[in-house]
Tab-separated table of C-alpha atoms in Angstrom:
chain	number	residue	atom	x	y	z
D	1	TYR	CA	6.304	18.336	8.043
D	2	ILE	CA	9.099	16.150	9.458
D	3	HIS	CA	9.700	18.532	12.360
D	4	SER	CA	5.996	18.586	13.257
D	5	SER	CA	5.430	14.835	12.902
D	6	LYS	CA	8.404	13.246	14.714
D	7	HIS	CA	6.117	12.038	17.500
D	8	LEU	CA	3.981	9.931	15.087
D	9	ARG	CA	4.483	6.152	14.939
D	10	GLN	CA	3.428	3.469	12.508
D	11	VAL	CA	1.687	0.690	14.359
D	12	GLY	CA	0.199	-2.639	13.420
D	13	TRP	CA	-1.726	-5.312	15.236
D	14	ILE	CA	-2.162	-9.046	14.921
D	15	GLY	CA	-5.298	-10.515	16.484
D	16	ASP	CA	-5.697	-13.710	14.425
D	17	PRO	CA	-4.039	-17.107	14.185
D	18	VAL	CA	-1.492	-17.460	11.394
D	19	GLU	CA	-3.960	-19.483	9.326
D	20	LYS	CA	-6.103	-16.365	8.852
D	21	LEU	CA	-3.279	-14.001	7.872
D	22	GLU	CA	-2.602	-13.070	4.209
D	23	PRO	CA	-0.547	-10.439	2.372
D	24	HIS	CA	-2.501	-7.489	0.947
D	25	LEU	CA	-0.828	-5.237	-1.623
D	26	TYR	CA	-2.320	-1.829	-2.446
D	27	ALA	CA	-1.172	0.017	-5.595
D	28	ASP	CA	-2.140	3.475	-6.725
D	29	SER	CA	-0.915	6.396	-8.810
D	30	ASP	CA	-1.674	10.015	-9.401
D	31	PHE	CA	-1.965	11.093	-13.026
D	32	ALA	CA	0.429	13.912	-14.009
D	33	GLY	CA	0.881	14.859	-10.360
D	34	CYS	CA	4.042	16.899	-10.923
D	35	ALA	CA	3.008	20.273	-12.368
D	36	GLU	CA	6.460	20.845	-13.855
D	37	SER	CA	7.289	17.531	-15.549
D	38	GLN	CA	3.695	16.118	-15.825
D	39	ARG	CA	5.011	12.768	-14.591
D	40	SER	CA	2.923	10.561	-12.343
D	41	THR	CA	3.817	9.028	-9.015
D	42	SER	CA	3.471	5.321	-8.205
D	43	GLY	CA	2.660	4.225	-4.705
D	44	ALA	CA	2.387	0.850	-3.022
D	45	HIS	CA	1.642	-0.428	0.472
D	46	LEU	CA	1.952	-4.006	1.699
D	47	ASN	CA	0.153	-5.227	4.801
D	48	ILE	CA	-0.390	-8.582	6.497
D	49	GLU	CA	-4.117	-8.687	7.157
D	50	GLY	CA	-6.752	-10.902	8.731
D	51	PRO	CA	-10.221	-10.365	10.218
D	52	ASN	CA	-8.650	-8.771	13.310
D	53	SER	CA	-5.169	-7.966	11.988
D	54	ARG	CA	-3.544	-5.206	9.975
D	55	PHE	CA	0.251	-5.056	10.138
D	56	PRO	CA	2.192	-2.752	7.747
D	57	ILE	CA	5.246	-4.322	6.064
D	58	ILE	CA	6.420	-1.814	3.464
D	59	GLY	CA	5.328	1.404	1.740
D	60	ARG	CA	6.850	2.901	-1.345
D	61	SER	CA	6.488	6.071	-3.382
D	62	THR	CA	8.400	6.623	-6.591
D	63	ARG	CA	8.211	9.059	-9.522
D	64	GLN	CA	7.423	7.335	-12.820
D	65	GLY	CA	10.216	7.534	-15.353
D	66	CYS	CA	8.084	8.799	-18.267
D	67	VAL	CA	4.946	10.854	-18.804
D	68	SER	CA	1.791	8.741	-18.793
D	69	CYS	CA	-0.942	9.668	-21.242
D	70	SER	CA	-3.932	8.586	-19.117
D	71	THR	CA	-4.973	7.514	-15.647
D	72	PRO	CA	-5.205	3.816	-16.581
D	73	GLU	CA	-1.652	3.983	-18.001
D	74	ALA	CA	-0.326	5.527	-14.797
D	75	GLU	CA	-2.203	2.890	-12.756
D	76	ILE	CA	-0.771	0.040	-14.835
D	77	VAL	CA	2.762	1.370	-14.313
D	78	ALA	CA	2.087	1.638	-10.577
D	79	GLY	CA	0.597	-1.837	-10.412
D	80	PHE	CA	3.520	-3.346	-12.335
D	81	MET	CA	6.017	-1.667	-9.958
D	82	ALA	CA	4.111	-2.787	-6.871
D	83	TYR	CA	3.630	-6.386	-7.922
D	84	LYS	CA	7.106	-6.976	-9.450
D	85	ASN	CA	9.162	-5.040	-6.869
D	86	ILE	CA	7.223	-5.573	-3.651
D	87	LEU	CA	4.895	-8.574	-3.630
D	88	VAL	CA	6.877	-11.058	-5.783
D	89	PRO	CA	10.116	-10.723	-3.766
D	90	THR	CA	8.207	-11.373	-0.533
D	91	TYR	CA	6.664	-14.638	-1.668
D	92	ASP	CA	9.595	-16.596	-0.285
D	93	ILE	CA	8.981	-15.162	3.173
D	94	TRP	CA	5.222	-15.831	3.022
D	95	ASP	CA	5.851	-19.386	1.802
D	96	ALA	CA	7.955	-19.963	4.928
D	97	LEU	CA	5.759	-18.175	7.454
D	98	LEU	CA	2.196	-18.732	6.265
D	99	PRO	CA	0.378	-22.074	5.880
D	100	LYS	CA	0.245	-23.761	2.490
D	101	GLY	CA	-2.567	-22.582	0.289
D	102	TYR	CA	-2.583	-18.982	1.460
D	103	LYS	CA	-3.677	-16.322	-1.018
D	104	SER	CA	-2.276	-12.873	-1.573
D	105	HIS	CA	-4.500	-9.947	-2.489
D	106	PHE	CA	-3.895	-7.155	-4.956
D	107	HIS	CA	-6.021	-4.075	-4.291
D	108	GLU	CA	-6.737	-1.713	-7.187
D	109	ASP	CA	-9.282	1.091	-7.601
D	110	ASN	CA	-9.097	1.615	-11.367
D	111	GLN	CA	-11.533	-0.477	-13.474
D	112	ALA	CA	-9.673	0.017	-16.752
D	113	MET	CA	-6.410	-1.238	-15.263
D	114	ILE	CA	-8.106	-4.309	-13.757
D	115	ARG	CA	-9.728	-5.044	-17.168
D	116	VAL	CA	-6.397	-4.823	-19.027
D	117	ILE	CA	-4.663	-7.205	-16.589
D	118	THR	CA	-7.505	-9.734	-16.441
D	119	THR	CA	-7.895	-9.907	-20.257
D	120	GLY	CA	-4.278	-9.370	-21.315
D	121	ARG	CA	-5.481	-6.991	-24.019
D	122	ASN	CA	-4.430	-3.394	-24.238
D	123	PRO	CA	-4.806	-2.116	-27.831
D	124	THR	CA	-4.720	1.575	-26.918
D	125	MET	CA	-1.476	1.490	-24.923
D	126	ARG	CA	0.854	-0.569	-27.049
D	127	HIS	CA	3.650	1.851	-26.219
D	128	LEU	CA	3.870	0.712	-22.562
D	129	GLY	CA	6.669	-1.749	-23.227
D	130	ARG	CA	8.852	0.832	-24.991
D	131	VAL	CA	8.049	3.868	-22.871
D	132	HIS	CA	7.593	2.481	-19.365
D	133	ARG	CA	9.192	-0.984	-19.720
D	134	VAL	CA	5.917	-2.585	-18.568
D	135	ALA	CA	5.022	-5.986	-20.003
D	136	ILE	CA	1.204	-6.430	-20.108
D	137	ALA	CA	1.779	-10.085	-21.143
D	138	TRP	CA	3.827	-10.695	-17.979
D	139	LEU	CA	1.157	-9.090	-15.789
D	140	TYR	CA	-1.557	-11.141	-17.469
D	141	GLU	CA	0.479	-14.337	-17.021
D	142	ARG	CA	1.114	-13.643	-13.328
D	143	LEU	CA	-2.191	-12.024	-12.372
D	144	GLY	CA	-4.861	-12.518	-15.018
D	145	ASN	CA	-4.578	-15.931	-16.701
D	146	PRO	CA	-6.384	-18.513	-14.545
D	147	ASP	CA	-4.040	-21.281	-15.771
D	148	THR	CA	-0.719	-19.564	-14.906
D	149	ARG	CA	-1.410	-16.908	-12.348
D	150	ASP	CA	0.204	-16.706	-8.917
D	151	ARG	CA	-1.785	-17.223	-5.741
D	152	CYS	CA	-2.993	-13.681	-5.992
D	153	GLU	CA	-6.565	-12.465	-6.128
D	154	TRP	CA	-7.706	-9.091	-7.482
D	155	GLN	CA	-9.804	-6.913	-5.228
D	156	ASP	CA	-11.630	-3.920	-6.583
D	157	THR	CA	-11.125	-1.520	-3.710
D	158	ALA	CA	-12.902	1.743	-3.110
D	159	SER	CA	-10.647	4.792	-3.302
D	160	GLU	CA	-11.494	5.611	0.340
D	161	ALA	CA	-9.900	2.293	1.429
D	162	MET	CA	-6.809	2.539	-0.841
D	163	ALA	CA	-3.865	2.476	1.555
D	164	ALA	CA	-1.413	3.508	-1.242
D	165	ASP	CA	-3.115	6.897	-1.704
D	166	ILE	CA	-0.884	8.523	0.906
D	167	TYR	CA	2.199	7.758	-1.221
D	168	THR	CA	0.926	9.449	-4.411
D	169	LYS	CA	-1.118	12.534	-3.577
D	170	HIS	CA	-0.908	15.653	-1.551
D	171	PHE	CA	-3.650	16.348	0.986
D	172	THR	CA	-4.850	19.766	2.095
D	173	ASP	CA	-7.983	18.555	3.909
D	174	ALA	CA	-7.229	17.528	7.526
D	175	GLU	CA	-10.037	14.964	7.546
D	176	LYS	CA	-8.751	13.182	4.441
D	177	TRP	CA	-5.199	13.285	5.781
D	178	SER	CA	-6.327	11.694	9.007
D	179	ALA	CA	-8.176	8.990	7.081
D	180	VAL	CA	-5.192	8.011	4.870
D	181	THR	CA	-2.769	8.002	7.829
D	182	ARG	CA	-5.092	5.567	9.623
D	183	LEU	CA	-5.036	3.247	6.563
D	184	ILE	CA	-1.270	2.753	6.922
D	185	GLY	CA	-1.276	2.642	10.719
D	186	LEU	CA	0.375	6.037	11.234
D	187	THR	CA	-0.854	7.471	14.521
D	188	ASP	CA	-0.091	9.600	17.489
D	189	PRO	CA	0.867	7.282	20.363
D	190	ASP	CA	-0.840	9.600	22.863
D	191	ASN	CA	-4.174	8.886	21.089
D	192	ILE	CA	-3.658	5.101	21.335
D	193	LEU	CA	-3.258	5.186	25.101
D	194	GLN	CA	-6.436	7.208	25.680
């Protein structure tokens, strides 16, 4: 793959004033994606976006440390990793570069995960703290509780628009591969100039 894709480039564009730019974090996972270990993969992608802008900042793919028992569990682990390790550390930069009052956006495509974070309740996965070191209470405090949450809004995003998909799954269909590479701005420079 590397030998056949060295000509590809990741590109971004900014076509809006700074007042219209906001960070958008996409988090996704595959459930039991490794056939051997049955462990899932967490993926995250951070863009700066506006009505006419989409500029990639960081992408990350990492194998989860333990076996997840369900898709919502794998998604919660991926969301925790993405928010804690990618979006939170960048808030200092966005505070300096973006106007006061900007919002960040957290894109997720799993309804059960969104429900757990917005309610702070997760009676079926009490083991998350011990097994994955994920604190639902912390996620609820930062993302779900209207009184304490960060300047971050949830966005229920269709799977076809999930930019983090490319970091978690393998693709055998050329059309789907082309679609996910476009979501992160990976393109052939020869196609841009045509």
